[in-house]
Structure formats: structure tokens, C-alpha cells
mmCIF file of C-alpha atoms and ligand atoms in Angstrom:
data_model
loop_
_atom_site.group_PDB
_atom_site.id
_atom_site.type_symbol
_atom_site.label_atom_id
_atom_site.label_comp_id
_atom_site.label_asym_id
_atom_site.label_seq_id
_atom_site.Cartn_x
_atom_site.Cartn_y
_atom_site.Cartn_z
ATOM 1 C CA UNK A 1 -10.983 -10.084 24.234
ATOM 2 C CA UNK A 2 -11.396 -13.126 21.880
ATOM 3 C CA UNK A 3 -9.756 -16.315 22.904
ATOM 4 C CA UNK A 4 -7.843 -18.239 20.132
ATOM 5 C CA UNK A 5 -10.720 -21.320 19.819
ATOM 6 C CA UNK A 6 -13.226 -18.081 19.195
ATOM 7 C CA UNK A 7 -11.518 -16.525 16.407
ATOM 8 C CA UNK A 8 -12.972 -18.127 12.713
ATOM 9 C CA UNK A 9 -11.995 -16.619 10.667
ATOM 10 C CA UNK A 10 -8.121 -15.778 8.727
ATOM 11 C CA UNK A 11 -7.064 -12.693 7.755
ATOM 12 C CA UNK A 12 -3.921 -11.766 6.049
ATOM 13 C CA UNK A 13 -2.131 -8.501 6.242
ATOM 14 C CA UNK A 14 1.242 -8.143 3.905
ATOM 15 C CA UNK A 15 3.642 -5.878 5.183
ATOM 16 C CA UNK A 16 2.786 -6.054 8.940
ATOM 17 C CA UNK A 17 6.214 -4.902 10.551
ATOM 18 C CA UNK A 18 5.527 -1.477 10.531
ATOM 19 C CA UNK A 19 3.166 1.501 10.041
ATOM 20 C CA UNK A 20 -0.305 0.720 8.257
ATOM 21 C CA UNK A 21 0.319 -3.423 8.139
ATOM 22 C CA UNK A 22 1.320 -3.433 11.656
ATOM 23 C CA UNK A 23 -1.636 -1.361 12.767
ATOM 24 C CA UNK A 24 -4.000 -3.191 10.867
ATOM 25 C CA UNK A 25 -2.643 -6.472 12.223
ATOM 26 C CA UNK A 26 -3.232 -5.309 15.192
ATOM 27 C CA UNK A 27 -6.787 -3.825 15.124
ATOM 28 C CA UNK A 28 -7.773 -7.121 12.848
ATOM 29 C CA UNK A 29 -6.772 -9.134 15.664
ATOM 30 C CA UNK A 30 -8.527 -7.022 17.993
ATOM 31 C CA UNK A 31 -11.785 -7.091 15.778
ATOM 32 C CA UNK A 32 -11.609 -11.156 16.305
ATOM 33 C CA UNK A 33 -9.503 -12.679 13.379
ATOM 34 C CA UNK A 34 -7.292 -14.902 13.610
ATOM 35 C CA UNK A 35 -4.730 -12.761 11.659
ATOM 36 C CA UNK A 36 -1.669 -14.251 9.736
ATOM 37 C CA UNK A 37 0.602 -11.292 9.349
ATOM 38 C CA UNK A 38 3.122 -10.842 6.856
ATOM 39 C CA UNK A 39 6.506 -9.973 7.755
ATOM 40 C CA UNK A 40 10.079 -10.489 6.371
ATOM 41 C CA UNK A 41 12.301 -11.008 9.451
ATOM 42 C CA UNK A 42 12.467 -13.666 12.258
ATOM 43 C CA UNK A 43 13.003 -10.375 14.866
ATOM 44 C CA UNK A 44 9.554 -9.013 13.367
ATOM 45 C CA UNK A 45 7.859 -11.984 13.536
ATOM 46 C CA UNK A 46 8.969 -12.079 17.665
ATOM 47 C CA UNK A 47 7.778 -8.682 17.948
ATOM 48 C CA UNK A 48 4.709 -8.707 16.832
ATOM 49 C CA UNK A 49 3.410 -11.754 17.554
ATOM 50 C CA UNK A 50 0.586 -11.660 20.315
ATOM 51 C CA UNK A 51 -2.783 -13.057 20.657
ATOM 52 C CA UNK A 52 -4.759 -13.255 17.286
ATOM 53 C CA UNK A 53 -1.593 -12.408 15.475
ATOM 54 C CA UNK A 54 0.644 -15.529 13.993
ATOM 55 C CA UNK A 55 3.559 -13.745 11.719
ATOM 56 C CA UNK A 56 3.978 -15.637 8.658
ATOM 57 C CA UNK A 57 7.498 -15.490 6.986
ATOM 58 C CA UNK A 58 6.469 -13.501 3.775
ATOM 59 C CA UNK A 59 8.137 -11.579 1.017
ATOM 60 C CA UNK A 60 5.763 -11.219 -1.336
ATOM 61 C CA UNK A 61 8.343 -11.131 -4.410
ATOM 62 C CA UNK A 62 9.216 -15.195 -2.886
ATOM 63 C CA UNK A 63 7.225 -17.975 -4.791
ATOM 64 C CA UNK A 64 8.141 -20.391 -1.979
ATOM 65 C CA UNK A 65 6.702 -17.975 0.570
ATOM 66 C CA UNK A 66 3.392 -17.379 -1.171
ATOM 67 C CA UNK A 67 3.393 -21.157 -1.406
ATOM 68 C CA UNK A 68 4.016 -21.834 1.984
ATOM 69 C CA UNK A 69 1.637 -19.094 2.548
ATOM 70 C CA UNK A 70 -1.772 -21.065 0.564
ATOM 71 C CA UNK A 71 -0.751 -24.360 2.266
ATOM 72 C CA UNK A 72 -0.585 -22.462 6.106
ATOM 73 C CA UNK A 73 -4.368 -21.244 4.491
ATOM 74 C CA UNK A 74 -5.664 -24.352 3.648
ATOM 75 C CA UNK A 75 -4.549 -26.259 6.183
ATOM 76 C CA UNK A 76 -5.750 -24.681 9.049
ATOM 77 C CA UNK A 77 -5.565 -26.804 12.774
ATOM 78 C CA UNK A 78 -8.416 -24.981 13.632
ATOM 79 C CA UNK A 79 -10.518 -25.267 10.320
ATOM 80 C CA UNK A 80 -10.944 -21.496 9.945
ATOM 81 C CA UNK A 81 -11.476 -19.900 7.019
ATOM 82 C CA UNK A 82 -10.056 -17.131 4.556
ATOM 83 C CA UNK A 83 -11.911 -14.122 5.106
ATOM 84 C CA UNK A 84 -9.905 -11.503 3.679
ATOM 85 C CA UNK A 85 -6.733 -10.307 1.977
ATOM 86 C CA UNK A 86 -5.376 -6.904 3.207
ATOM 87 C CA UNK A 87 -2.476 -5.978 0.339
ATOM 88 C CA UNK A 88 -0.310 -3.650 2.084
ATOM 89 C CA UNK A 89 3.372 -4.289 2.049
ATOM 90 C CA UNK A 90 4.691 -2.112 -0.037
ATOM 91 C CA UNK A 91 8.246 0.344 -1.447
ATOM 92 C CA UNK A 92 8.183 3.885 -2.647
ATOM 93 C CA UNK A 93 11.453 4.741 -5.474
ATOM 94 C CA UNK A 94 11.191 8.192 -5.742
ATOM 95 C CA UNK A 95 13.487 9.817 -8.715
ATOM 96 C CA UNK A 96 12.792 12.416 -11.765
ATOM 97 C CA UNK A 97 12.251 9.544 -15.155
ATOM 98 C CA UNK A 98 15.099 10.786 -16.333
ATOM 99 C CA UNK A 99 17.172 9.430 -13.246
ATOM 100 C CA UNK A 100 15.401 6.951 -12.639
ATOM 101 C CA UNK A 101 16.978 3.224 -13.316
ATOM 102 C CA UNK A 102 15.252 0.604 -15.167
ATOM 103 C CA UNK A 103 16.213 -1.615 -12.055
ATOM 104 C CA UNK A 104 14.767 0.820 -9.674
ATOM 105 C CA UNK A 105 11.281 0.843 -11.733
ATOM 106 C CA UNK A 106 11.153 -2.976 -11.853
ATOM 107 C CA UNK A 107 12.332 -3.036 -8.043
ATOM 108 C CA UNK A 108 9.251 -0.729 -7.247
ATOM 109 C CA UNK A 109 6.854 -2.976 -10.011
ATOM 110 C CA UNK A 110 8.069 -5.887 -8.216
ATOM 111 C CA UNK A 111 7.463 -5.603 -4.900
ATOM 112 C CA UNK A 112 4.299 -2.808 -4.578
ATOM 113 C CA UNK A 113 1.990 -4.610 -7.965
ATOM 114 C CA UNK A 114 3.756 -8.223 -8.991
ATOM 115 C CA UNK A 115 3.853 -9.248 -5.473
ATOM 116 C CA UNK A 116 0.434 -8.403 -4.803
ATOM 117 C CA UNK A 117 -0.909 -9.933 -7.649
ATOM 118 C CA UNK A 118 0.702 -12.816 -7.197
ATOM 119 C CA UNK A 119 -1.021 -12.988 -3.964
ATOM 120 C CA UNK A 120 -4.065 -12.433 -5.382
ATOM 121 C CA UNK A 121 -3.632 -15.242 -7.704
ATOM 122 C CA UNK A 122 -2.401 -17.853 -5.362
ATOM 123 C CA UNK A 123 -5.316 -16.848 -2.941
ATOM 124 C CA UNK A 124 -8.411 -16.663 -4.970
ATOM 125 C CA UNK A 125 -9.582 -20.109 -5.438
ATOM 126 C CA UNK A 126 -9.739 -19.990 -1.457
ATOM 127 C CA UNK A 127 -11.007 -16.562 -1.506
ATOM 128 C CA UNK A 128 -13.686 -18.098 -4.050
ATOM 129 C CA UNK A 129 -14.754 -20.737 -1.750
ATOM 130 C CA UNK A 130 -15.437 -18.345 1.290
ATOM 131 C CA UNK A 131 -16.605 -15.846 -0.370
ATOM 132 C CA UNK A 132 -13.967 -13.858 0.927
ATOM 133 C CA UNK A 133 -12.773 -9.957 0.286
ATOM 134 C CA UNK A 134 -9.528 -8.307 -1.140
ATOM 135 C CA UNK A 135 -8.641 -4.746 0.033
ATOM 136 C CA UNK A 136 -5.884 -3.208 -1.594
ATOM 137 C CA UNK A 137 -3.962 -0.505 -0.382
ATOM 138 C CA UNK A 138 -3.554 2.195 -3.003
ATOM 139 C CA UNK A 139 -2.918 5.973 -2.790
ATOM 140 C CA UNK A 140 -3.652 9.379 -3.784
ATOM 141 C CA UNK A 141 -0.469 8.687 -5.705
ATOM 142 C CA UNK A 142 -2.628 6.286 -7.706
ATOM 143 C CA UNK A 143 -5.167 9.147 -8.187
ATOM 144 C CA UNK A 144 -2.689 12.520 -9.062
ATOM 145 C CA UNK A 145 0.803 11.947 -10.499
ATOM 146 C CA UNK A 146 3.201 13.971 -9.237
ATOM 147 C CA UNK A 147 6.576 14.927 -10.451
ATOM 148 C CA UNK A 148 9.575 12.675 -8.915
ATOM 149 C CA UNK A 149 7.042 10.241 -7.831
ATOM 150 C CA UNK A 150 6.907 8.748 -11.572
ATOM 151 C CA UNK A 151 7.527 5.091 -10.409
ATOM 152 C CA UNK A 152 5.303 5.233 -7.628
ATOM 153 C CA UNK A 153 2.424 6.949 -8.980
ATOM 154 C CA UNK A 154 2.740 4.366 -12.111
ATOM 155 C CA UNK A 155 2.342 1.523 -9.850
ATOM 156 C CA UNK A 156 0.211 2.793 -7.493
ATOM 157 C CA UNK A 157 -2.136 3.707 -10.899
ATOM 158 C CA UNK A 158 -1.648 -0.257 -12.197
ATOM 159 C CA UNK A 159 -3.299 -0.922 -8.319
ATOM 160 C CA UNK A 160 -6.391 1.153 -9.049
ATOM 161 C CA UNK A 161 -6.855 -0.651 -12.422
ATOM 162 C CA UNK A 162 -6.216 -4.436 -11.514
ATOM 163 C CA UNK A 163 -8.481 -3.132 -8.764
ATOM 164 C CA UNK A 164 -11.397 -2.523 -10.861
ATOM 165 C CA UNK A 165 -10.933 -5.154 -13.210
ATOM 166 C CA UNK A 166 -10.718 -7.681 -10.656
ATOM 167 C CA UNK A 167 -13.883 -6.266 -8.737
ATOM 168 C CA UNK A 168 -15.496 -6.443 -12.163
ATOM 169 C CA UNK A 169 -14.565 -9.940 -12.595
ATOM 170 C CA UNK A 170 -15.202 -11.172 -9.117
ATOM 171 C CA UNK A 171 -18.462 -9.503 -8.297
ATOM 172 C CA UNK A 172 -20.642 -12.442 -9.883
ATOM 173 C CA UNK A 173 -18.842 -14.694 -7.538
ATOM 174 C CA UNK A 174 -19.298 -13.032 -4.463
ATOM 175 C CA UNK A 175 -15.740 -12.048 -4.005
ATOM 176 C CA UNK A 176 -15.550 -8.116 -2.928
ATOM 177 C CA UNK A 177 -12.408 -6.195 -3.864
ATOM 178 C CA UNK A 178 -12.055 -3.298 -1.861
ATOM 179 C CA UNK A 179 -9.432 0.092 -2.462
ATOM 180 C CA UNK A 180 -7.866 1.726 0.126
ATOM 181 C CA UNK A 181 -6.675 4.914 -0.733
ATOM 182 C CA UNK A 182 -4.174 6.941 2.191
ATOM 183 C CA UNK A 183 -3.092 10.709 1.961
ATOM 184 C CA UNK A 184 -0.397 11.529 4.593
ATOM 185 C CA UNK A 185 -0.041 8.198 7.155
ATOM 186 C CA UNK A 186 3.368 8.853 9.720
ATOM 187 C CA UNK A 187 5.059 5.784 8.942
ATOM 188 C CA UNK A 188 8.704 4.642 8.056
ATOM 189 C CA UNK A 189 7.686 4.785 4.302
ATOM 190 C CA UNK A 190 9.087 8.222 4.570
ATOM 191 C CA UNK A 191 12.252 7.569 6.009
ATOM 192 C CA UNK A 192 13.151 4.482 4.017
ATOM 193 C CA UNK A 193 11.792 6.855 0.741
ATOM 194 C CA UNK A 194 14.249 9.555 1.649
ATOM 195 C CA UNK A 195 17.087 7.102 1.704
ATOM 196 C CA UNK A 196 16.051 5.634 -1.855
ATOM 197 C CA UNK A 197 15.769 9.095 -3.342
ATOM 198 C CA UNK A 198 19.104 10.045 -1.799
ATOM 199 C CA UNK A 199 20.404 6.877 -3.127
ATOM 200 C CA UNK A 200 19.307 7.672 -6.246
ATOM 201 C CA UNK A 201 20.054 11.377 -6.459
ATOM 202 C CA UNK A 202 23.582 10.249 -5.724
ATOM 203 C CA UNK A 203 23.612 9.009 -9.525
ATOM 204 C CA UNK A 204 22.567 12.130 -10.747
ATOM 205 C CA UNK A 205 24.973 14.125 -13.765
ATOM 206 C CA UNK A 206 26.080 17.803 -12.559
ATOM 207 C CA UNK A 207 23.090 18.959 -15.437
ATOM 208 C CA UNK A 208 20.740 16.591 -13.549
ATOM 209 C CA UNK A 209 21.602 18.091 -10.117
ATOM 210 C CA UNK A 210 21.077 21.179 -11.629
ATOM 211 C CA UNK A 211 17.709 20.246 -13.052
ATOM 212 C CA UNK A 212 16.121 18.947 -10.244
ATOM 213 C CA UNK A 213 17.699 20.479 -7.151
ATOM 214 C CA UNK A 214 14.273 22.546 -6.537
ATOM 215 C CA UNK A 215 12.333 19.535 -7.552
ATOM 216 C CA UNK A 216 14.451 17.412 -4.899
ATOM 217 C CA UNK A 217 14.248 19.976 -2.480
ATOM 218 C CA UNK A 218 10.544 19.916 -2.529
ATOM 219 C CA UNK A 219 10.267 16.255 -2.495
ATOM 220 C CA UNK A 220 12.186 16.510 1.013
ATOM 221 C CA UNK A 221 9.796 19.134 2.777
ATOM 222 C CA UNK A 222 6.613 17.255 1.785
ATOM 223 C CA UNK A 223 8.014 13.899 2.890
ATOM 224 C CA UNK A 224 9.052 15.473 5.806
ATOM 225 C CA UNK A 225 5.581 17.194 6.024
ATOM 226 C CA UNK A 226 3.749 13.598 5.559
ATOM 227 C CA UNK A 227 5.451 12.185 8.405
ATOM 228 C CA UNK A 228 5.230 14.990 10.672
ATOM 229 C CA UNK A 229 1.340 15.788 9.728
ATOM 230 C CA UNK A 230 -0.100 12.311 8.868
ATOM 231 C CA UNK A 231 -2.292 10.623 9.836
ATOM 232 C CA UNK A 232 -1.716 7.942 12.508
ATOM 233 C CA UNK A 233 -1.203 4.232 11.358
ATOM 234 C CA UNK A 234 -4.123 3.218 13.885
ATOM 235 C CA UNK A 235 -6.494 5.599 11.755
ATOM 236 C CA UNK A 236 -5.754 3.937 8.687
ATOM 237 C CA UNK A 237 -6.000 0.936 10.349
ATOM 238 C CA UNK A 238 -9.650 1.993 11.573
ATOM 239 C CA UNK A 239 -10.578 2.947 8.055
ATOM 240 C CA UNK A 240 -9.189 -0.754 6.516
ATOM 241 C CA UNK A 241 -11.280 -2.251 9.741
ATOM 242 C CA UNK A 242 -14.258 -0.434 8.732
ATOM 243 C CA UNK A 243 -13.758 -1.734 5.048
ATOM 244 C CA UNK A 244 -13.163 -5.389 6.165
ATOM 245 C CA UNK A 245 -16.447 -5.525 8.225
ATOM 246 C CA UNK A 246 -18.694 -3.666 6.041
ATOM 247 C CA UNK A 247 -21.588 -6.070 4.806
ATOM 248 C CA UNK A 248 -21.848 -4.319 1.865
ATOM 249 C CA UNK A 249 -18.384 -2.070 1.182
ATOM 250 C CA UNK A 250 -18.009 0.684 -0.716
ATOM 251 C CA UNK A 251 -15.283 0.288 -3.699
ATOM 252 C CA UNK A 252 -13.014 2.741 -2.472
ATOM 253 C CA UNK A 253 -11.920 4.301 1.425
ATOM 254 C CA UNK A 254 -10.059 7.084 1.534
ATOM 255 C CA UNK A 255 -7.754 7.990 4.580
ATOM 256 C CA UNK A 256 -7.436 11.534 5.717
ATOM 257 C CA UNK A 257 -8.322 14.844 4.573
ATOM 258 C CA UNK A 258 -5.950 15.018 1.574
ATOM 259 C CA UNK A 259 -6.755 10.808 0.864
ATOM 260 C CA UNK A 260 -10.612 12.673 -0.232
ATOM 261 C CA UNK A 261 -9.137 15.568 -1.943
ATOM 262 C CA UNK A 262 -6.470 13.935 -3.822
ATOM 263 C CA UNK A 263 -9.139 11.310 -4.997
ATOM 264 C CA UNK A 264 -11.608 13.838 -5.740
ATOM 265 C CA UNK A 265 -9.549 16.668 -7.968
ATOM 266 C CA UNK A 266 -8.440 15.082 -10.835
ATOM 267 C CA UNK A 267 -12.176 14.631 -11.681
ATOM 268 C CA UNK A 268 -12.799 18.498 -11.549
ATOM 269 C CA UNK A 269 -9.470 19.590 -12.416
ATOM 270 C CA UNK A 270 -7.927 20.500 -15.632
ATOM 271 C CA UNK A 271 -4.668 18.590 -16.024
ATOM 272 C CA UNK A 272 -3.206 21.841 -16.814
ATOM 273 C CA UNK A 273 -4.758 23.465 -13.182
ATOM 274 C CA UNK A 274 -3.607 20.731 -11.754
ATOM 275 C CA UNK A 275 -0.114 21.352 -13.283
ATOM 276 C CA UNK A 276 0.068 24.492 -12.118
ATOM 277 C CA UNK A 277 -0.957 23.928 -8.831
ATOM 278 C CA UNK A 278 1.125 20.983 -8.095
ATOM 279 C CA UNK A 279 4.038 23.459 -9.395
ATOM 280 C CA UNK A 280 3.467 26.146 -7.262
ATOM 281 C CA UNK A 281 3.284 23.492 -4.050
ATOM 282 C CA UNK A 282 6.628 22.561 -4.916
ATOM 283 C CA UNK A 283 7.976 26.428 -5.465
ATOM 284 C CA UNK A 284 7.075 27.087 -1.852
ATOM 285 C CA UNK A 285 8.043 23.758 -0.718
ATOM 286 C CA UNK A 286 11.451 23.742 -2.331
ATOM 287 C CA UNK A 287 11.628 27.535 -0.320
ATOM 288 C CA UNK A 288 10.790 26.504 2.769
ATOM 289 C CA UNK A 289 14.001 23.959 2.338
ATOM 290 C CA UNK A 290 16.314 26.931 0.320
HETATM 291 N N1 NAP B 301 2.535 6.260 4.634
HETATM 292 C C1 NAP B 301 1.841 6.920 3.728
HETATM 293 O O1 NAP B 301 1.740 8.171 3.773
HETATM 294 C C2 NAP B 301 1.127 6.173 2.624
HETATM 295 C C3 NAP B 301 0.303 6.904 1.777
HETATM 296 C C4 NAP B 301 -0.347 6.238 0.738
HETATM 297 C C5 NAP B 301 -0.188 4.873 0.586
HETATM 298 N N2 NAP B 301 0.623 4.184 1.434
HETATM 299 C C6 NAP B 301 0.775 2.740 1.196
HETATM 300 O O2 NAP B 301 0.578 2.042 2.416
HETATM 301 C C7 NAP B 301 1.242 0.795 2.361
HETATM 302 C C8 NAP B 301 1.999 0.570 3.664
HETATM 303 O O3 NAP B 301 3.014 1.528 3.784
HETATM 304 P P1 NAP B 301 3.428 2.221 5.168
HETATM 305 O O4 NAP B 301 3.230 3.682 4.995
HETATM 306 O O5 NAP B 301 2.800 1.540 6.317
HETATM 307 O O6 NAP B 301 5.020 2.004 5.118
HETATM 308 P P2 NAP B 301 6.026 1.093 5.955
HETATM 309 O O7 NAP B 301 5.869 1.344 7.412
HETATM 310 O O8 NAP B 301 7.355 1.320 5.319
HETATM 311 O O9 NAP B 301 5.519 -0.389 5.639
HETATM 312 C C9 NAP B 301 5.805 -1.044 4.444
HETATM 313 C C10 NAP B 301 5.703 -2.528 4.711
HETATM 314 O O10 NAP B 301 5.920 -3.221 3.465
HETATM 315 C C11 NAP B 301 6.859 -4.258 3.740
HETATM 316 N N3 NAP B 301 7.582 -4.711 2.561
HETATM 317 C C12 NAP B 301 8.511 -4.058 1.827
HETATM 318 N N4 NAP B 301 8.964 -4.855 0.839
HETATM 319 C C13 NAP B 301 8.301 -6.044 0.974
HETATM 320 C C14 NAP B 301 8.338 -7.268 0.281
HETATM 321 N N5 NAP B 301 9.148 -7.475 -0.770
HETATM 322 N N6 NAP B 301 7.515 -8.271 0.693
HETATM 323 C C15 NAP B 301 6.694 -8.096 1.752
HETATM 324 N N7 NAP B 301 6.631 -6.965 2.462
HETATM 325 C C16 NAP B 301 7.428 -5.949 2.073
HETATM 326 C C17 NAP B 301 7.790 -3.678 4.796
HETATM 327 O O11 NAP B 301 8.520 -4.722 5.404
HETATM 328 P P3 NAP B 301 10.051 -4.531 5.923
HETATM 329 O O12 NAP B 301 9.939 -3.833 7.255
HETATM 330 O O13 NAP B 301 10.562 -5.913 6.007
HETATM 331 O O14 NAP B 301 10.754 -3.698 4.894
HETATM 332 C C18 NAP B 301 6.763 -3.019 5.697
HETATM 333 O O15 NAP B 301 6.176 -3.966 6.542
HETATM 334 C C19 NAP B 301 2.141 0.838 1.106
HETATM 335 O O16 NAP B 301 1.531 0.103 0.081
HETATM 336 C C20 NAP B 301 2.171 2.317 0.757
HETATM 337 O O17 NAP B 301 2.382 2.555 -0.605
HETATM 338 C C21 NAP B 301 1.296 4.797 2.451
#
């Protein structure tokens, strides 16, 4: 166990109340950072604060939080320094494009790719200094687009690309920027992504219902599947670990068995194969729901 005086270096983790933040908080901590860990309510901060892990007040859509955020950074009482920036925190807004509101596509832009890069902004000239990393937390929705996830997928796709640009730019520098990509990880992004898409489907026209009943159906049995046969936050968490401490990392980590595949087929995969296999998933999905 590290003592606090020990620990020398920061790490922040957006998004640490729950599932893949929380766990990574966690095993960060346990690693030997001192971790600041982003949360967005006083009764999460209680919770998970513990040795090595000082919750930080932090919605990453807040200008006054990020602010508060770079000053908590470079003022440090124990002069320890940025080491790395785990982007995690993130929404899913799952709907058919047709459904979908322009409010609920800027709600999922604003949180899951404007917040981050925000951060990222705010952050660098300190990540500059210390030669520090940024690991962002993509998915194989940022590799395959599926239907209903249209929103997701498209912001999850912006992630891979800032990713590489900003790699691209940073690697003379010594800054690394790092990709995470998860399949299936048990966490309450299903739950909370059930609600939205009920939310949602509540808007729908009787044509739309019609539409996308087997489509919606689907959507339910595989986000019921992710959570029942994911992967444990604490893997993930291993994996981001792994990508933090590596001296020299790899650009991308995938999580899971389906977090390879998913990364892997669209570069051996017709987009029409890959049409008609993701269509024939749902058929049997949407069945297994009927
Ligand atoms: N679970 C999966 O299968 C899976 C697969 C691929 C990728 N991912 C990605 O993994 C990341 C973490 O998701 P998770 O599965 O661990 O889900 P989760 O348990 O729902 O965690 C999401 C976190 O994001 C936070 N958050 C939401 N809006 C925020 C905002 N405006 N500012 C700051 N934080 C905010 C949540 O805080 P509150 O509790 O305050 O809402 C929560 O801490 C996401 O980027 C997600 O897209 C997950």
C-alpha cells in the first residue's frame, strides 16, 4: 500500500462514479497515483473517496469545473505532477436517425466528445510539461456502426479520429495518446441506455413504432446481453492500467473478446457482409425478445 507523501504523481479519471471510471479510479490508486477522480455528485464524491482517490466535482460539459479542475492540477500541496488523463465519463442516446432529436444528438456530442476535448485542451499545456499521456475511452461502436446506435457510433467515431490526430500532433512532444476500445463491460451504461431509448421510443409516430419495433426489440436483448455477459469493470480497468504504465504503449487496447473482433472486422469485411451480418444478429435477437 502507498502512503499519500509516496504517491507523485496525478491522475485523472472522468466519470469515476460508476462502472469503468470507478474501477479505474480504483486500480490507479492502487497502482500508486494520487488519483483525482471525476464525479458529478457530493454523495459520489463521499463514496468513493479513499486513500489515493480525492473526487473532484466534475461535469465535463461545466467550464467552471474544468477550470477549477487545471487550477486543483497546478497547484498541487504536494508538488506532484500530471501524469495522465483517463477520458471516460461518458452517455449512450440510442434511437433509429429518423427518431432521433437534434437535442438528443447534441446532448450525446456534448457530453461523450465536447467535454472531452475540452479537457484535453485545458490540460495539455500541463500534460506538455510532464510529458504526460491521454487515454481515451472509445468503443467498438467507434469501429462498426450499428443500426439505432447512430448517435453513439458517430461520436464514438469523432473519438477515434481526434484520437489520431492528436497522437499525430503530440508525438514530437512526447505526449502519448492512447485508445481504449471496450466490447461488452457490465456497467450502468446499459441501464441508464435503456431508459434513454425508452424515452425516446416514447416519441415515436404509430409508422415509426411500426418500423422499428424489431429493430427496438433487438436493441433490448443485446443490451441486456452486454450487461449480463460483459466483461467486469475491474478488467477494463486492468487493461486502462496496463495502458497507463506501459513505457512505450501501443495506440490502441482493446477490452474483451468482441473489443478485438469488433476492431478487427471492418478491415476484412465488406460493408455489405457486414450488413448482412449485423442484420441477421438483430433477426435472432429481436426473436429471442418476440
Ligand atoms: N459498458 C460498456 O459496455 C462500454 C462499451 C464500450 C465503451 N464504453 C465507454 O466506457 C465509458 C464509461 O462507461 P461505463 O460503461 O463505465 O458507464 P457508466 O457506469 O454509466 O459510467 C459513465 C460515467 O460517465 C459519467 N458522466 C455522464 N455524464 C457526464 C458528464 N456530463 N460529465 C462528467 N461525467 C459524466 C457518469 O456520471 P453520473 O453517475 O454522474 O451520471 C458515470 O460516472 C463511456 O465512455 C462508454 O461509452 C462502455
Amino acid at each position: 500500500m502507498t502512503s499519500s507523501h509516496e504517491r507523485i504523481h496525478l491522475a485523472i479519471v472522468t466519470g469515476a462514479s460508476s462502472g469503468i471510471g470507478k474501477a479505474t479510479a480504483e486500480r490507479l490508486a492502487a497502482d500508486g497515483f494520487h488519483v483525482l477522480a471525476g464525479v458529478r455528485k457530493q454523495s459520489d464524491a463521499r463514496t468513493l473517496a479513499a486513500p489515493g482517490i480525492e473526487p473532484i466535482i466534475l461535469d465535463v460539459t461545466d467550464a467552471d469545473h474544468i477550470r477549477a479542475l487545471v487550477n486543483r492540477v497546478t497547484h498541487d500541496p504536494d508538488g506532484r505532477t500530471l501524469r495522465v488523463l483517463v477520458n471516460n465519463a461518458g452517455v449512450a442516446v440510442n434511437a433509429p436517425i429518423e427518431v432521433l432529436s437534434l437535442e438528443d444528438w447534441r446532448f450525446q456530442f456534448d457530453v461523450s466528445l465536447f467535454g472531452q476535448v475540452a479537457l484535453i485542451r485545458a490540460l495539455l499545456p500541463v500534460l506538455l510539461s510532464t510529458r504526460g499521456r491521454i487515454v481515451n475511452v472509445t468503443s467498438v461502436g467507434g469501429r462498426v456502426a450499428m443500426a439505432n446506435f447512430g448517435a453513439y457510433s458517430a461520436v464514438k467515431f469523432a473519438m477515434e479520429a481526434l484520437s489520431d490526430s492528436l497522437r499525430r500532433e503530440m508525438e514530437p512532444f512526447g505526449v502519448s495518446v492512447v485508445k481504449i476500445t471496450p466490447g461488452a463491460v457490465s456497467t450502468n451504461l446499459t441501464e441508464s441506455g435503456l431508459a434513454a431509448a425508452s424515452r425516446i421510443a416514447d416519441t415515436m409516430t404509430a409508422d415509426q413504432r411500426l418500423r422499428y419495433d424489431e429493430l427496438g426489440r433487438a436493441f433490448t436483448a443485446q443490451a441486456e446481453g452486454f450487461a449480463r455477459d460483459g466483461v467486469t469493470p475491474e478488467r477494463a480497468a486492468g487493461v486502462i492500467s496496463k495502458a497507463v504504465a506501459a513505457r512505450r504503449p501501443k495506440t490502441r487496447y482493446t477490452i474483451g473478446r468482441d473489443g478485438a473482433m469488433f476492431t478487427f472486422m471492418p478491415r476484412i469485411v465488406s460493408d455489405r457482409m457486414l450488413d448482412s451480418m449485423l442484420r441477421s444478429q438483430n433477426k435472432s435477437l429481436a426473436k429471442s425478445k418476440a
